[in-house]
mmCIF file of C-alpha atoms in Angstrom:
data_model
loop_
_atom_site.group_PDB
_atom_site.id
_atom_site.type_symbol
_atom_site.label_atom_id
_atom_site.label_comp_id
_atom_site.label_asym_id
_atom_site.label_seq_id
_atom_site.Cartn_x
_atom_site.Cartn_y
_atom_site.Cartn_z
ATOM 1 C CA UNK A 1 51.558 -22.129 41.273
ATOM 2 C CA UNK A 2 48.588 -19.963 42.161
ATOM 3 C CA UNK A 3 49.695 -16.725 43.728
ATOM 4 C CA UNK A 4 46.341 -15.686 45.110
ATOM 5 C CA UNK A 5 44.133 -16.847 47.975
ATOM 6 C CA UNK A 6 40.354 -16.804 47.855
ATOM 7 C CA UNK A 7 37.542 -18.584 49.688
ATOM 8 C CA UNK A 8 36.751 -22.079 48.504
ATOM 9 C CA UNK A 9 33.019 -21.492 48.428
ATOM 10 C CA UNK A 10 30.297 -18.913 49.001
ATOM 11 C CA UNK A 11 26.525 -19.018 49.055
ATOM 12 C CA UNK A 12 24.069 -16.296 48.230
ATOM 13 C CA UNK A 13 20.438 -15.759 47.318
ATOM 14 C CA UNK A 14 18.973 -14.300 44.189
ATOM 15 C CA UNK A 15 18.944 -10.518 44.126
ATOM 16 C CA UNK A 16 21.730 -10.072 46.643
ATOM 17 C CA UNK A 17 25.090 -8.444 46.030
ATOM 18 C CA UNK A 18 28.017 -10.829 46.297
ATOM 19 C CA UNK A 19 31.546 -9.787 47.179
ATOM 20 C CA UNK A 20 34.395 -12.243 46.695
ATOM 21 C CA UNK A 21 37.687 -11.214 48.234
ATOM 22 C CA UNK A 22 41.055 -12.278 46.939
ATOM 23 C CA UNK A 23 44.394 -11.934 48.731
ATOM 24 C CA UNK A 24 47.606 -11.305 46.827
ATOM 25 C CA UNK A 25 50.077 -10.146 49.460
ATOM 26 C CA UNK A 26 53.135 -10.352 47.228
ATOM 27 C CA UNK A 27 51.729 -8.815 44.099
ATOM 28 C CA UNK A 28 54.391 -7.362 41.840
ATOM 29 C CA UNK A 29 54.377 -3.815 40.532
ATOM 30 C CA UNK A 30 53.676 -4.980 37.002
ATOM 31 C CA UNK A 31 50.822 -7.319 37.925
ATOM 32 C CA UNK A 32 47.178 -6.747 37.196
ATOM 33 C CA UNK A 33 44.332 -8.581 38.916
ATOM 34 C CA UNK A 34 42.143 -10.535 36.557
ATOM 35 C CA UNK A 35 38.992 -12.515 37.251
ATOM 36 C CA UNK A 36 37.629 -15.400 35.244
ATOM 37 C CA UNK A 37 34.281 -17.172 35.579
ATOM 38 C CA UNK A 38 33.713 -20.834 34.844
ATOM 39 C CA UNK A 39 30.361 -22.548 34.460
ATOM 40 C CA UNK A 40 30.095 -26.331 34.760
ATOM 41 C CA UNK A 41 31.386 -28.169 31.701
ATOM 42 C CA UNK A 42 32.633 -24.960 30.098
ATOM 43 C CA UNK A 43 35.982 -23.232 29.822
ATOM 44 C CA UNK A 44 36.778 -20.171 31.946
ATOM 45 C CA UNK A 45 35.609 -16.816 30.670
ATOM 46 C CA UNK A 46 37.249 -13.437 31.316
ATOM 47 C CA UNK A 47 35.019 -11.104 33.286
ATOM 48 C CA UNK A 48 37.056 -8.181 34.593
ATOM 49 C CA UNK A 49 40.558 -6.855 35.134
ATOM 50 C CA UNK A 50 42.089 -3.986 37.091
ATOM 51 C CA UNK A 51 45.297 -2.492 38.432
ATOM 52 C CA UNK A 52 44.106 -0.227 41.242
ATOM 53 C CA UNK A 53 41.040 1.610 42.550
ATOM 54 C CA UNK A 54 37.789 0.584 40.906
ATOM 55 C CA UNK A 55 36.833 -0.907 37.575
ATOM 56 C CA UNK A 56 33.266 -1.550 36.479
ATOM 57 C CA UNK A 57 31.805 -3.249 33.442
ATOM 58 C CA UNK A 58 28.452 -4.708 32.505
ATOM 59 C CA UNK A 59 29.103 -7.867 34.510
ATOM 60 C CA UNK A 60 30.899 -6.855 37.712
ATOM 61 C CA UNK A 61 32.945 -4.343 39.642
ATOM 62 C CA UNK A 62 36.464 -4.813 40.892
ATOM 63 C CA UNK A 63 37.824 -2.916 43.875
ATOM 64 C CA UNK A 64 41.558 -2.794 44.519
ATOM 65 C CA UNK A 65 42.821 -0.763 47.525
ATOM 66 C CA UNK A 66 45.901 1.400 47.395
ATOM 67 C CA UNK A 67 48.233 -1.253 48.829
ATOM 68 C CA UNK A 68 46.979 -3.757 46.198
ATOM 69 C CA UNK A 69 47.398 -6.675 48.594
ATOM 70 C CA UNK A 70 43.803 -7.702 48.116
ATOM 71 C CA UNK A 71 40.916 -7.133 45.777
ATOM 72 C CA UNK A 72 37.173 -7.645 45.808
ATOM 73 C CA UNK A 73 34.989 -8.811 42.962
ATOM 74 C CA UNK A 74 31.472 -7.481 43.337
ATOM 75 C CA UNK A 75 28.519 -9.040 41.542
ATOM 76 C CA UNK A 76 25.382 -6.897 41.826
ATOM 77 C CA UNK A 77 22.025 -8.583 42.252
ATOM 78 C CA UNK A 78 23.053 -12.128 41.470
ATOM 79 C CA UNK A 79 20.777 -14.606 39.769
ATOM 80 C CA UNK A 80 20.766 -18.391 39.621
ATOM 81 C CA UNK A 81 22.799 -18.193 36.415
ATOM 82 C CA UNK A 82 25.691 -16.597 38.297
ATOM 83 C CA UNK A 83 26.353 -19.926 39.991
ATOM 84 C CA UNK A 84 29.899 -20.686 38.857
ATOM 85 C CA UNK A 85 33.526 -20.897 39.946
ATOM 86 C CA UNK A 86 35.291 -17.537 40.066
ATOM 87 C CA UNK A 87 39.075 -17.363 39.705
ATOM 88 C CA UNK A 88 41.274 -14.504 40.818
ATOM 89 C CA UNK A 89 44.628 -14.297 39.018
ATOM 90 C CA UNK A 90 47.686 -12.108 39.014
ATOM 91 C CA UNK A 91 48.660 -11.303 35.453
ATOM 92 C CA UNK A 92 51.899 -9.630 34.501
ATOM 93 C CA UNK A 93 51.371 -6.423 32.581
ATOM 94 C CA UNK A 94 54.742 -6.563 30.943
ATOM 95 C CA UNK A 95 55.066 -10.282 30.504
ATOM 96 C CA UNK A 96 55.780 -11.864 27.194
ATOM 97 C CA UNK A 97 54.890 -15.246 28.619
ATOM 98 C CA UNK A 98 51.126 -14.931 28.582
ATOM 99 C CA UNK A 99 50.769 -17.668 31.157
ATOM 100 C CA UNK A 100 47.898 -17.748 33.607
ATOM 101 C CA UNK A 101 48.043 -19.427 36.989
ATOM 102 C CA UNK A 102 44.663 -20.707 38.086
ATOM 103 C CA UNK A 103 44.101 -21.705 41.682
ATOM 104 C CA UNK A 104 41.066 -23.556 42.940
ATOM 105 C CA UNK A 105 38.768 -20.585 42.638
ATOM 106 C CA UNK A 106 35.645 -19.771 44.617
ATOM 107 C CA UNK A 107 32.524 -21.821 44.018
ATOM 108 C CA UNK A 108 29.616 -19.401 44.197
ATOM 109 C CA UNK A 109 26.206 -20.991 44.610
ATOM 110 C CA UNK A 110 23.155 -18.798 44.222
ATOM 111 C CA UNK A 111 19.947 -20.106 45.786
ATOM 112 C CA UNK A 112 16.369 -19.178 44.915
ATOM 113 C CA UNK B 1 33.495 -19.623 23.029
ATOM 114 C CA UNK B 2 32.454 -20.899 19.600
ATOM 115 C CA UNK B 3 35.603 -19.426 18.061
ATOM 116 C CA UNK B 4 37.675 -22.054 19.856
ATOM 117 C CA UNK B 5 36.643 -25.620 19.170
ATOM 118 C CA UNK B 6 37.908 -28.870 20.616
ATOM 119 C CA UNK B 7 37.502 -32.403 19.344
ATOM 120 C CA UNK B 8 36.479 -34.815 20.617
ATOM 121 C CA UNK B 9 34.298 -33.454 23.413
ATOM 122 C CA UNK B 10 34.353 -36.750 25.239
ATOM 123 C CA UNK B 11 36.717 -39.684 24.951
ATOM 124 C CA UNK B 12 37.133 -42.986 26.701
ATOM 125 C CA UNK B 13 40.356 -44.873 26.136
ATOM 126 C CA UNK B 14 42.380 -47.660 27.680
ATOM 127 C CA UNK B 15 45.698 -47.566 29.462
ATOM 128 C CA UNK B 16 48.601 -47.588 27.022
ATOM 129 C CA UNK B 17 46.696 -46.216 24.061
ATOM 130 C CA UNK B 18 47.868 -43.182 22.143
ATOM 131 C CA UNK B 19 45.277 -40.470 21.726
ATOM 132 C CA UNK B 20 45.163 -36.995 20.287
ATOM 133 C CA UNK B 21 43.043 -34.066 21.315
ATOM 134 C CA UNK B 22 42.607 -31.328 18.765
ATOM 135 C CA UNK B 23 42.009 -27.632 19.055
ATOM 136 C CA UNK B 24 41.104 -25.169 16.325
ATOM 137 C CA UNK B 25 40.480 -21.461 16.504
ATOM 138 C CA UNK B 26 39.079 -18.872 14.138
ATOM 139 C CA UNK B 27 40.043 -15.853 16.256
ATOM 140 C CA UNK B 28 43.291 -15.252 14.399
ATOM 141 C CA UNK B 29 45.258 -15.464 17.634
ATOM 142 C CA UNK B 30 48.919 -16.361 17.611
ATOM 143 C CA UNK B 31 49.125 -17.886 21.085
ATOM 144 C CA UNK B 32 47.600 -21.211 22.074
ATOM 145 C CA UNK B 33 47.582 -23.195 25.308
ATOM 146 C CA UNK B 34 46.607 -26.568 26.692
ATOM 147 C CA UNK B 35 45.381 -26.896 30.294
ATOM 148 C CA UNK B 36 44.026 -29.776 32.310
ATOM 149 C CA UNK B 37 41.516 -29.473 35.102
ATOM 150 C CA UNK B 38 41.101 -31.949 37.912
ATOM 151 C CA UNK B 39 38.377 -31.675 40.552
ATOM 152 C CA UNK B 40 39.386 -29.248 43.271
ATOM 153 C CA UNK B 41 42.692 -28.321 41.643
ATOM 154 C CA UNK B 42 41.812 -25.524 39.249
ATOM 155 C CA UNK B 43 43.539 -25.451 35.877
ATOM 156 C CA UNK B 44 47.150 -26.416 35.263
ATOM 157 C CA UNK B 45 49.149 -25.514 32.184
ATOM 158 C CA UNK B 46 50.489 -28.420 30.090
ATOM 159 C CA UNK B 47 52.019 -26.753 27.027
ATOM 160 C CA UNK B 48 51.843 -23.418 25.285
ATOM 161 C CA UNK B 49 52.832 -22.039 21.914
ATOM 162 C CA UNK B 50 53.365 -18.449 20.859
ATOM 163 C CA UNK B 51 53.546 -19.155 17.155
ATOM 164 C CA UNK B 52 53.864 -22.066 14.776
ATOM 165 C CA UNK B 53 57.573 -22.567 15.474
ATOM 166 C CA UNK B 54 57.376 -22.063 19.216
ATOM 167 C CA UNK B 55 56.521 -24.776 21.748
ATOM 168 C CA UNK B 56 57.016 -24.464 25.502
ATOM 169 C CA UNK B 57 56.455 -26.801 28.421
ATOM 170 C CA UNK B 58 54.083 -25.800 31.146
ATOM 171 C CA UNK B 59 53.748 -27.014 34.730
ATOM 172 C CA UNK B 60 52.825 -30.614 33.959
ATOM 173 C CA UNK B 61 54.142 -31.595 30.522
ATOM 174 C CA UNK B 62 55.358 -35.101 31.415
ATOM 175 C CA UNK B 63 53.423 -37.740 29.490
ATOM 176 C CA UNK B 64 52.150 -35.237 26.936
ATOM 177 C CA UNK B 65 53.345 -33.844 23.627
ATOM 178 C CA UNK B 66 51.961 -31.161 21.346
ATOM 179 C CA UNK B 67 52.007 -30.131 17.721
ATOM 180 C CA UNK B 68 51.285 -26.701 16.295
ATOM 181 C CA UNK B 69 50.324 -27.636 12.753
ATOM 182 C CA UNK B 70 49.246 -24.141 11.796
ATOM 183 C CA UNK B 71 48.493 -20.900 13.531
ATOM 184 C CA UNK B 72 44.902 -22.036 14.001
ATOM 185 C CA UNK B 73 45.565 -25.612 15.158
ATOM 186 C CA UNK B 74 47.200 -26.965 18.287
ATOM 187 C CA UNK B 75 47.025 -30.671 19.119
ATOM 188 C CA UNK B 76 47.735 -32.438 22.387
ATOM 189 C CA UNK B 77 48.850 -36.068 22.381
ATOM 190 C CA UNK B 78 49.024 -38.622 25.123
ATOM 191 C CA UNK B 79 51.613 -41.084 23.858
ATOM 192 C CA UNK B 80 50.645 -43.840 26.274
ATOM 193 C CA UNK B 81 47.601 -42.923 28.297
ATOM 194 C CA UNK B 82 47.450 -43.732 32.005
ATOM 195 C CA UNK B 83 44.495 -43.510 34.412
ATOM 196 C CA UNK B 84 45.790 -40.418 36.236
ATOM 197 C CA UNK B 85 45.499 -38.509 32.968
ATOM 198 C CA UNK B 86 41.755 -38.743 33.354
ATOM 199 C CA UNK B 87 40.727 -35.097 33.459
ATOM 200 C CA UNK B 88 39.006 -32.256 31.665
ATOM 201 C CA UNK B 89 41.280 -30.701 29.040
ATOM 202 C CA UNK B 90 40.953 -27.137 27.819
ATOM 203 C CA UNK B 91 42.513 -25.363 24.902
ATOM 204 C CA UNK B 92 42.866 -21.589 25.047
ATOM 205 C CA UNK B 93 44.053 -18.832 22.741
ATOM 206 C CA UNK B 94 45.241 -15.267 23.116
ATOM 207 C CA UNK B 95 46.674 -12.535 20.990
ATOM 208 C CA UNK B 96 50.080 -11.009 21.626
ATOM 209 C CA UNK B 97 49.344 -7.481 22.774
ATOM 210 C CA UNK B 98 52.733 -5.854 23.093
ATOM 211 C CA UNK B 99 52.980 -5.794 26.875
ATOM 212 C CA UNK B 100 49.418 -4.967 27.812
ATOM 213 C CA UNK B 101 47.137 -7.506 29.305
ATOM 214 C CA UNK B 102 45.988 -10.443 27.277
ATOM 215 C CA UNK B 103 42.676 -12.182 27.638
ATOM 216 C CA UNK B 104 42.642 -15.923 27.079
ATOM 217 C CA UNK B 105 39.683 -17.483 25.312
ATOM 218 C CA UNK B 106 38.890 -21.050 26.213
ATOM 219 C CA UNK B 107 37.352 -23.863 24.258
ATOM 220 C CA UNK B 108 34.491 -26.002 25.587
ATOM 221 C CA UNK B 109 36.799 -28.706 26.901
ATOM 222 C CA UNK B 110 37.428 -32.396 26.251
ATOM 223 C CA UNK B 111 36.474 -34.850 28.951
ATOM 224 C CA UNK B 112 38.925 -37.764 28.904
ATOM 225 C CA UNK B 113 38.554 -41.015 30.789
ATOM 226 C CA UNK B 114 41.439 -43.463 30.815
ATOM 227 C CA UNK B 115 40.491 -46.935 31.963
#
């Protein structure tokens, strides 16, 4: 039961910045937003996680506004190798369950 | 992630056959998971285990069983395979982190075709 909504697909060109928006209107107080990346024929890979405001790492940035009802994954200067499916998930900070709910994700295709 | 391995990587079987998919990890994690992925449906949780003596059903456990033989090994069995179990199967692991966020690490997947 995916709790988030994101676009099914996006296209971009090499060198551009890509922003993928995720909606999570009913996010709980304890929930973080976590993004995974999946390349064809591989398992998903964690890329970034945040609770509010902005988080940046070597791969991406994550922007979460004050109301936390949405978030935006930003990939700077994408390359062909960034072509993948990107999943936005709500993850419970205090949960002992450890379960992840994956929706359909966003298929990002980067063109030359 | 090379620390999580799955065998076999590809398998073709016939309806009614019993098959086992195996997962091993060298990350020292206590939690292990089995997911299946179907085109256009994302990943769905089949079973999960938080330690050797703990087994829990996920969203779609019917037709599947699991065994946690050791902390590092978690096997998924299809007792009597059927064609709609054709899918890509992923094993994942994570470490209990006392309430903070856990990252799951996925294996390379097993592609199963049931004829």
